[in-house]
Amino acid sequence: NIAGALEIVGEKWTFLVLREAFNGIRRFDDMQRRTGAPRQVLSSRLARLVSYGVLRKAPYQEPGQRHRSEYRLTQKGIDLFPVMASLLAWGDKHAAQSGGPPVVLTHRDCGAGVHLQIACDEGHILGSAREVTPVPGPGARRVA
């Protein structure tokens, strides 16, 4: 459900942390530099994402340095990729700066551009939200 998802990821700094995780950034200092998040805010968002199982902490140690943790996406986190890619596409279309998109998603194997599509279980590609009808699911509750 949307409310449950937003409870976990529905905040600006959280999305920026996830953006960096999807870009391969794993270490606190690198995330802070790239997001501009205050240390306390970043620490809080990382801890929250770890507690919800979206990220996991993995130990590492640079030679001559103390043990530290880096943050890696779990499968639960990787499952957020379509959400992030969709927000990126929406931003490119409706909130773009001049000069074009700052990043383009490409297929690692062939280099072609990547885009999202919505399809039904029968394989029909839907062109618009107007082609979708919400119906009550098994967890639906009656609303007065």
Short mmCIF file of N, CA and C in Angstrom, two decimals:
data_model
loop_
_atom_site.label_atom_id
_atom_site.label_comp_id
_atom_site.label_asym_id
_atom_site.label_seq_id
_atom_site.Cartn_x
_atom_site.Cartn_y
_atom_site.Cartn_z
N ASN A 1 0.83 -1.19 0.00
CA ASN A 1 0.00 0.00 0.00
C ASN A 1 0.87 1.24 0.00
N ILE A 2 0.35 2.31 -0.52
CA ILE A 2 1.13 3.54 -0.69
C ILE A 2 1.51 4.14 0.65
N ALA A 3 0.58 4.18 1.60
CA ALA A 3 0.89 4.76 2.91
C ALA A 3 2.01 4.00 3.60
N GLY A 4 1.99 2.68 3.53
CA GLY A 4 3.04 1.88 4.15
C GLY A 4 4.40 2.10 3.49
N ALA A 5 4.41 2.23 2.18
CA ALA A 5 5.66 2.48 1.46
C ALA A 5 6.21 3.86 1.82
N LEU A 6 5.33 4.86 1.87
CA LEU A 6 5.78 6.21 2.21
C LEU A 6 6.27 6.31 3.65
N GLU A 7 5.74 5.48 4.52
CA GLU A 7 6.21 5.44 5.90
C GLU A 7 7.70 5.10 5.94
N ILE A 8 8.14 4.27 5.01
CA ILE A 8 9.54 3.84 4.97
C ILE A 8 10.40 4.79 4.15
N VAL A 9 9.96 5.17 2.96
CA VAL A 9 10.83 5.91 2.04
C VAL A 9 10.36 7.31 1.67
N GLY A 10 9.26 7.77 2.22
CA GLY A 10 8.64 9.00 1.72
C GLY A 10 9.19 10.29 2.25
N GLU A 11 10.48 10.49 2.15
CA GLU A 11 11.10 11.71 2.65
C GLU A 11 12.29 12.03 1.76
N LYS A 12 12.55 13.30 1.51
CA LYS A 12 13.57 13.74 0.57
C LYS A 12 14.93 13.09 0.81
N TRP A 13 15.43 13.16 2.03
CA TRP A 13 16.77 12.64 2.30
C TRP A 13 16.83 11.14 2.09
N THR A 14 15.76 10.44 2.39
CA THR A 14 15.73 9.00 2.19
C THR A 14 15.85 8.67 0.71
N PHE A 15 15.13 9.39 -0.13
CA PHE A 15 15.23 9.16 -1.57
C PHE A 15 16.63 9.46 -2.08
N LEU A 16 17.27 10.50 -1.55
CA LEU A 16 18.62 10.83 -1.99
C LEU A 16 19.62 9.75 -1.55
N VAL A 17 19.43 9.21 -0.35
CA VAL A 17 20.27 8.10 0.10
C VAL A 17 20.08 6.90 -0.82
N LEU A 18 18.84 6.58 -1.15
CA LEU A 18 18.58 5.46 -2.06
C LEU A 18 19.16 5.72 -3.44
N ARG A 19 19.06 6.94 -3.93
CA ARG A 19 19.66 7.28 -5.22
C ARG A 19 21.14 6.95 -5.21
N GLU A 20 21.82 7.35 -4.15
CA GLU A 20 23.25 7.09 -4.07
C GLU A 20 23.55 5.60 -3.95
N ALA A 21 22.73 4.88 -3.19
CA ALA A 21 22.93 3.43 -3.07
C ALA A 21 22.80 2.76 -4.43
N PHE A 22 21.80 3.19 -5.22
CA PHE A 22 21.64 2.63 -6.56
C PHE A 22 22.78 3.04 -7.49
N ASN A 23 23.44 4.15 -7.18
CA ASN A 23 24.60 4.58 -7.97
C ASN A 23 25.89 3.93 -7.49
N GLY A 24 25.79 3.01 -6.51
CA GLY A 24 26.96 2.29 -6.04
C GLY A 24 27.72 2.94 -4.90
N ILE A 25 27.17 4.01 -4.35
CA ILE A 25 27.82 4.70 -3.23
C ILE A 25 27.43 3.96 -1.95
N ARG A 26 28.40 3.55 -1.16
CA ARG A 26 28.12 2.71 0.00
C ARG A 26 28.60 3.31 1.31
N ARG A 27 29.51 4.23 1.26
CA ARG A 27 30.14 4.72 2.49
C ARG A 27 29.55 6.05 2.92
N PHE A 28 29.46 6.20 4.25
CA PHE A 28 28.81 7.35 4.86
C PHE A 28 29.36 8.67 4.33
N ASP A 29 30.68 8.84 4.38
CA ASP A 29 31.28 10.11 3.97
C ASP A 29 30.99 10.42 2.50
N ASP A 30 31.01 9.41 1.65
CA ASP A 30 30.70 9.61 0.23
C ASP A 30 29.24 10.00 0.05
N MET A 31 28.35 9.34 0.81
CA MET A 31 26.93 9.68 0.72
C MET A 31 26.68 11.11 1.20
N GLN A 32 27.35 11.47 2.28
CA GLN A 32 27.16 12.82 2.80
C GLN A 32 27.63 13.87 1.80
N ARG A 33 28.79 13.63 1.20
CA ARG A 33 29.33 14.58 0.23
C ARG A 33 28.40 14.71 -0.97
N ARG A 34 27.87 13.59 -1.46
CA ARG A 34 27.05 13.61 -2.67
C ARG A 34 25.63 14.11 -2.44
N THR A 35 25.08 13.87 -1.24
CA THR A 35 23.70 14.31 -0.97
C THR A 35 23.65 15.70 -0.33
N GLY A 36 24.70 16.08 0.36
CA GLY A 36 24.69 17.34 1.11
C GLY A 36 23.90 17.26 2.40
N ALA A 37 23.53 16.06 2.82
CA ALA A 37 22.74 15.87 4.04
C ALA A 37 23.59 16.16 5.28
N PRO A 38 23.02 16.83 6.27
CA PRO A 38 23.73 16.98 7.54
C PRO A 38 24.04 15.60 8.13
N ARG A 39 25.18 15.46 8.83
CA ARG A 39 25.61 14.16 9.36
C ARG A 39 24.51 13.47 10.17
N GLN A 40 23.87 14.22 11.05
CA GLN A 40 22.85 13.63 11.92
C GLN A 40 21.65 13.14 11.11
N VAL A 41 21.25 13.91 10.12
CA VAL A 41 20.13 13.52 9.26
C VAL A 41 20.49 12.26 8.48
N LEU A 42 21.68 12.24 7.88
CA LEU A 42 22.10 11.08 7.10
C LEU A 42 22.20 9.85 7.99
N SER A 43 22.78 9.99 9.16
CA SER A 43 22.89 8.88 10.10
C SER A 43 21.51 8.31 10.45
N SER A 44 20.56 9.21 10.68
CA SER A 44 19.20 8.80 11.02
C SER A 44 18.54 8.07 9.86
N ARG A 45 18.69 8.58 8.64
CA ARG A 45 18.06 7.95 7.48
C ARG A 45 18.67 6.59 7.19
N LEU A 46 19.98 6.48 7.31
CA LEU A 46 20.63 5.19 7.10
C LEU A 46 20.17 4.17 8.14
N ALA A 47 20.12 4.58 9.40
CA ALA A 47 19.67 3.68 10.47
C ALA A 47 18.23 3.22 10.22
N ARG A 48 17.40 4.14 9.77
CA ARG A 48 16.00 3.80 9.48
C ARG A 48 15.89 2.80 8.35
N LEU A 49 16.65 3.02 7.28
CA LEU A 49 16.62 2.09 6.14
C LEU A 49 17.18 0.72 6.52
N VAL A 50 18.16 0.69 7.40
CA VAL A 50 18.68 -0.58 7.90
C VAL A 50 17.62 -1.27 8.75
N SER A 51 16.96 -0.51 9.62
CA SER A 51 15.95 -1.12 10.51
C SER A 51 14.77 -1.68 9.73
N TYR A 52 14.45 -1.10 8.58
CA TYR A 52 13.36 -1.61 7.74
C TYR A 52 13.84 -2.68 6.75
N GLY A 53 15.13 -2.98 6.75
CA GLY A 53 15.64 -4.03 5.89
C GLY A 53 15.83 -3.62 4.44
N VAL A 54 15.88 -2.32 4.17
CA VAL A 54 16.09 -1.82 2.81
C VAL A 54 17.59 -1.78 2.50
N LEU A 55 18.39 -1.45 3.51
CA LEU A 55 19.85 -1.48 3.42
C LEU A 55 20.35 -2.43 4.51
N ARG A 56 21.56 -2.93 4.31
CA ARG A 56 22.23 -3.68 5.36
C ARG A 56 23.62 -3.09 5.55
N LYS A 57 24.12 -3.19 6.78
CA LYS A 57 25.45 -2.72 7.07
C LYS A 57 26.44 -3.85 6.82
N ALA A 58 27.54 -3.53 6.17
CA ALA A 58 28.61 -4.49 5.91
C ALA A 58 29.92 -3.88 6.41
N PRO A 59 30.67 -4.62 7.22
CA PRO A 59 31.92 -4.07 7.75
C PRO A 59 33.00 -3.98 6.67
N TYR A 60 33.85 -2.99 6.81
CA TYR A 60 35.06 -2.88 5.98
C TYR A 60 36.12 -2.18 6.80
N GLN A 61 37.36 -2.30 6.36
CA GLN A 61 38.46 -1.63 7.05
C GLN A 61 39.53 -1.26 6.03
N GLU A 62 39.83 0.03 5.96
CA GLU A 62 40.93 0.50 5.14
C GLU A 62 42.23 0.17 5.88
N PRO A 63 43.31 -0.11 5.17
CA PRO A 63 44.58 -0.42 5.85
C PRO A 63 44.97 0.71 6.82
N GLY A 64 45.26 0.32 8.04
CA GLY A 64 45.68 1.27 9.06
C GLY A 64 44.56 2.07 9.69
N GLN A 65 43.31 1.78 9.32
CA GLN A 65 42.17 2.53 9.85
C GLN A 65 41.31 1.61 10.72
N ARG A 66 40.38 2.21 11.44
CA ARG A 66 39.48 1.43 12.28
C ARG A 66 38.39 0.77 11.42
N HIS A 67 37.72 -0.22 11.98
CA HIS A 67 36.61 -0.88 11.30
C HIS A 67 35.46 0.11 11.13
N ARG A 68 34.85 0.08 9.97
CA ARG A 68 33.70 0.94 9.69
C ARG A 68 32.64 0.11 8.98
N SER A 69 31.51 0.72 8.72
CA SER A 69 30.43 0.03 8.01
C SER A 69 30.11 0.75 6.72
N GLU A 70 29.77 -0.03 5.72
CA GLU A 70 29.21 0.54 4.50
C GLU A 70 27.80 0.01 4.36
N TYR A 71 27.02 0.63 3.50
CA TYR A 71 25.60 0.33 3.38
C TYR A 71 25.33 -0.24 2.00
N ARG A 72 24.70 -1.41 1.99
CA ARG A 72 24.40 -2.09 0.74
C ARG A 72 22.91 -2.36 0.63
N LEU A 73 22.40 -2.27 -0.58
CA LEU A 73 20.98 -2.57 -0.81
C LEU A 73 20.71 -4.05 -0.55
N THR A 74 19.61 -4.32 0.13
CA THR A 74 19.10 -5.69 0.27
C THR A 74 18.19 -5.95 -0.92
N GLN A 75 17.64 -7.15 -1.00
CA GLN A 75 16.66 -7.42 -2.07
C GLN A 75 15.46 -6.50 -1.92
N LYS A 76 15.06 -6.24 -0.68
CA LYS A 76 13.94 -5.32 -0.43
C LYS A 76 14.27 -3.93 -1.00
N GLY A 77 15.52 -3.50 -0.85
CA GLY A 77 15.95 -2.23 -1.40
C GLY A 77 16.01 -2.25 -2.92
N ILE A 78 16.56 -3.33 -3.48
CA ILE A 78 16.65 -3.46 -4.94
C ILE A 78 15.26 -3.44 -5.56
N ASP A 79 14.27 -3.97 -4.83
CA ASP A 79 12.90 -3.95 -5.34
C ASP A 79 12.34 -2.53 -5.48
N LEU A 80 13.01 -1.54 -4.92
CA LEU A 80 12.61 -0.14 -5.08
C LEU A 80 13.10 0.46 -6.39
N PHE A 81 13.91 -0.28 -7.15
CA PHE A 81 14.46 0.29 -8.38
C PHE A 81 13.40 0.83 -9.34
N PRO A 82 12.31 0.10 -9.60
CA PRO A 82 11.31 0.68 -10.52
C PRO A 82 10.72 2.00 -10.00
N VAL A 83 10.60 2.12 -8.69
CA VAL A 83 10.09 3.37 -8.11
C VAL A 83 11.08 4.50 -8.39
N MET A 84 12.36 4.24 -8.14
CA MET A 84 13.39 5.26 -8.36
C MET A 84 13.50 5.62 -9.84
N ALA A 85 13.47 4.61 -10.71
CA ALA A 85 13.55 4.87 -12.14
C ALA A 85 12.34 5.65 -12.63
N SER A 86 11.18 5.36 -12.07
CA SER A 86 9.97 6.08 -12.45
C SER A 86 10.03 7.54 -11.99
N LEU A 87 10.51 7.77 -10.77
CA LEU A 87 10.67 9.16 -10.30
C LEU A 87 11.69 9.91 -11.15
N LEU A 88 12.76 9.23 -11.54
CA LEU A 88 13.76 9.85 -12.41
C LEU A 88 13.13 10.26 -13.74
N ALA A 89 12.37 9.35 -14.34
CA ALA A 89 11.72 9.64 -15.63
C ALA A 89 10.72 10.79 -15.49
N TRP A 90 9.94 10.77 -14.40
CA TRP A 90 8.98 11.84 -14.18
C TRP A 90 9.70 13.18 -14.01
N GLY A 91 10.76 13.17 -13.22
CA GLY A 91 11.53 14.40 -13.03
C GLY A 91 12.13 14.91 -14.32
N ASP A 92 12.65 14.00 -15.15
CA ASP A 92 13.21 14.40 -16.44
C ASP A 92 12.15 15.04 -17.32
N LYS A 93 10.93 14.56 -17.23
CA LYS A 93 9.86 15.08 -18.08
C LYS A 93 9.24 16.36 -17.53
N HIS A 94 9.06 16.44 -16.20
CA HIS A 94 8.28 17.53 -15.64
C HIS A 94 9.04 18.50 -14.74
N ALA A 95 10.26 18.18 -14.38
CA ALA A 95 11.01 19.06 -13.48
C ALA A 95 12.45 19.24 -13.97
N ALA A 96 12.66 19.09 -15.27
CA ALA A 96 14.01 19.11 -15.83
C ALA A 96 14.59 20.51 -15.86
N GLN A 97 15.87 20.57 -15.65
CA GLN A 97 16.63 21.80 -15.84
C GLN A 97 17.02 21.88 -17.32
N SER A 98 17.41 23.05 -17.77
CA SER A 98 17.83 23.16 -19.16
C SER A 98 19.12 22.36 -19.36
N GLY A 99 19.31 21.88 -20.55
CA GLY A 99 20.50 21.10 -20.86
C GLY A 99 20.26 19.60 -20.87
N GLY A 100 19.09 19.17 -20.49
CA GLY A 100 18.77 17.75 -20.53
C GLY A 100 18.98 17.05 -19.20
N PRO A 101 18.67 15.76 -19.17
CA PRO A 101 18.74 15.01 -17.91
C PRO A 101 20.18 14.87 -17.43
N PRO A 102 20.38 14.91 -16.11
CA PRO A 102 21.73 14.77 -15.56
C PRO A 102 22.25 13.34 -15.61
N VAL A 103 21.35 12.37 -15.73
CA VAL A 103 21.76 10.97 -15.82
C VAL A 103 20.78 10.24 -16.73
N VAL A 104 21.30 9.29 -17.47
CA VAL A 104 20.48 8.48 -18.36
C VAL A 104 20.72 7.02 -17.98
N LEU A 105 19.65 6.27 -17.81
CA LEU A 105 19.77 4.85 -17.48
C LEU A 105 19.97 4.05 -18.76
N THR A 106 20.97 3.17 -18.76
CA THR A 106 21.23 2.34 -19.93
C THR A 106 21.37 0.88 -19.51
N HIS A 107 21.09 -0.01 -20.44
CA HIS A 107 21.23 -1.45 -20.23
C HIS A 107 22.71 -1.81 -20.25
N ARG A 108 23.18 -2.42 -19.18
CA ARG A 108 24.60 -2.75 -19.04
C ARG A 108 25.10 -3.60 -20.20
N ASP A 109 24.29 -4.53 -20.71
CA ASP A 109 24.76 -5.45 -21.75
C ASP A 109 24.87 -4.83 -23.13
N CYS A 110 23.89 -4.00 -23.52
CA CYS A 110 23.90 -3.50 -24.89
C CYS A 110 24.04 -1.98 -25.00
N GLY A 111 23.88 -1.27 -23.87
CA GLY A 111 24.02 0.18 -23.90
C GLY A 111 22.78 0.96 -24.29
N ALA A 112 21.69 0.27 -24.62
CA ALA A 112 20.46 0.95 -25.01
C ALA A 112 19.83 1.63 -23.80
N GLY A 113 19.08 2.69 -24.05
CA GLY A 113 18.37 3.38 -22.99
C GLY A 113 17.34 2.48 -22.32
N VAL A 114 17.11 2.72 -21.05
CA VAL A 114 16.16 1.94 -20.26
C VAL A 114 14.95 2.81 -19.97
N HIS A 115 13.76 2.24 -20.11
CA HIS A 115 12.53 2.94 -19.74
C HIS A 115 11.58 1.94 -19.11
N LEU A 116 10.67 2.43 -18.31
CA LEU A 116 9.71 1.58 -17.63
C LEU A 116 8.43 1.48 -18.44
N GLN A 117 7.79 0.32 -18.32
CA GLN A 117 6.48 0.12 -18.92
C GLN A 117 5.60 -0.56 -17.89
N ILE A 118 4.32 -0.31 -17.98
CA ILE A 118 3.36 -1.00 -17.14
C ILE A 118 2.62 -1.99 -18.03
N ALA A 119 2.55 -3.22 -17.55
CA ALA A 119 1.89 -4.27 -18.32
C ALA A 119 0.94 -5.04 -17.42
N CYS A 120 -0.12 -5.58 -18.01
CA CYS A 120 -1.02 -6.46 -17.26
C CYS A 120 -0.44 -7.87 -17.26
N ASP A 121 -1.06 -8.74 -16.49
CA ASP A 121 -0.59 -10.12 -16.39
C ASP A 121 -0.68 -10.88 -17.72
N GLU A 122 -1.47 -10.37 -18.66
CA GLU A 122 -1.58 -11.00 -19.98
C GLU A 122 -0.53 -10.46 -20.95
N GLY A 123 0.29 -9.50 -20.50
CA GLY A 123 1.36 -8.98 -21.33
C GLY A 123 1.01 -7.75 -22.15
N HIS A 124 -0.19 -7.19 -21.96
CA HIS A 124 -0.56 -5.97 -22.69
C HIS A 124 0.18 -4.78 -22.07
N ILE A 125 0.85 -4.00 -22.90
CA ILE A 125 1.54 -2.79 -22.44
C ILE A 125 0.51 -1.68 -22.34
N LEU A 126 0.45 -1.04 -21.17
CA LEU A 126 -0.52 0.03 -20.94
C LEU A 126 0.14 1.37 -21.20
N GLY A 127 -0.57 2.22 -21.92
CA GLY A 127 -0.02 3.51 -22.28
C GLY A 127 -0.38 4.63 -21.32
N SER A 128 -1.32 4.38 -20.42
CA SER A 128 -1.81 5.45 -19.57
C SER A 128 -2.48 4.88 -18.33
N ALA A 129 -2.51 5.69 -17.28
CA ALA A 129 -3.23 5.31 -16.07
C ALA A 129 -4.73 5.16 -16.35
N ARG A 130 -5.21 5.78 -17.41
CA ARG A 130 -6.63 5.68 -17.76
C ARG A 130 -7.02 4.27 -18.18
N GLU A 131 -6.03 3.41 -18.42
CA GLU A 131 -6.30 2.03 -18.81
C GLU A 131 -6.32 1.09 -17.60
N VAL A 132 -6.23 1.63 -16.40
CA VAL A 132 -6.15 0.82 -15.18
C VAL A 132 -7.40 1.06 -14.34
N THR A 133 -7.96 -0.03 -13.80
CA THR A 133 -9.10 0.06 -12.89
C THR A 133 -8.71 -0.55 -11.55
N PRO A 134 -8.69 0.26 -10.47
CA PRO A 134 -8.43 -0.33 -9.15
C PRO A 134 -9.65 -1.09 -8.66
N VAL A 135 -9.43 -2.28 -8.13
CA VAL A 135 -10.50 -3.09 -7.54
C VAL A 135 -10.02 -3.55 -6.16
N PRO A 136 -10.95 -3.80 -5.24
CA PRO A 136 -10.54 -4.24 -3.91
C PRO A 136 -9.72 -5.53 -3.97
N GLY A 137 -8.64 -5.55 -3.18
CA GLY A 137 -7.80 -6.74 -3.10
C GLY A 137 -8.14 -7.55 -1.86
N PRO A 138 -7.41 -8.63 -1.64
CA PRO A 138 -7.72 -9.52 -0.52
C PRO A 138 -7.55 -8.86 0.85
N GLY A 139 -6.76 -7.81 0.93
CA GLY A 139 -6.56 -7.14 2.21
C GLY A 139 -7.41 -5.89 2.37
N ALA A 140 -8.36 -5.67 1.48
CA ALA A 140 -9.19 -4.47 1.52
C ALA A 140 -10.10 -4.46 2.75
N ARG A 141 -10.32 -3.26 3.27
CA ARG A 141 -11.26 -3.07 4.37
C ARG A 141 -12.39 -2.20 3.90
N ARG A 142 -13.54 -2.40 4.48
CA ARG A 142 -14.71 -1.55 4.14
C ARG A 142 -14.50 -0.18 4.77
N VAL A 143 -14.80 0.84 3.99
CA VAL A 143 -14.72 2.22 4.46
C VAL A 143 -16.13 2.78 4.44
N ALA A 144 -16.52 3.35 5.56
CA ALA A 144 -17.88 3.91 5.67
C ALA A 144 -18.03 5.17 4.87
#
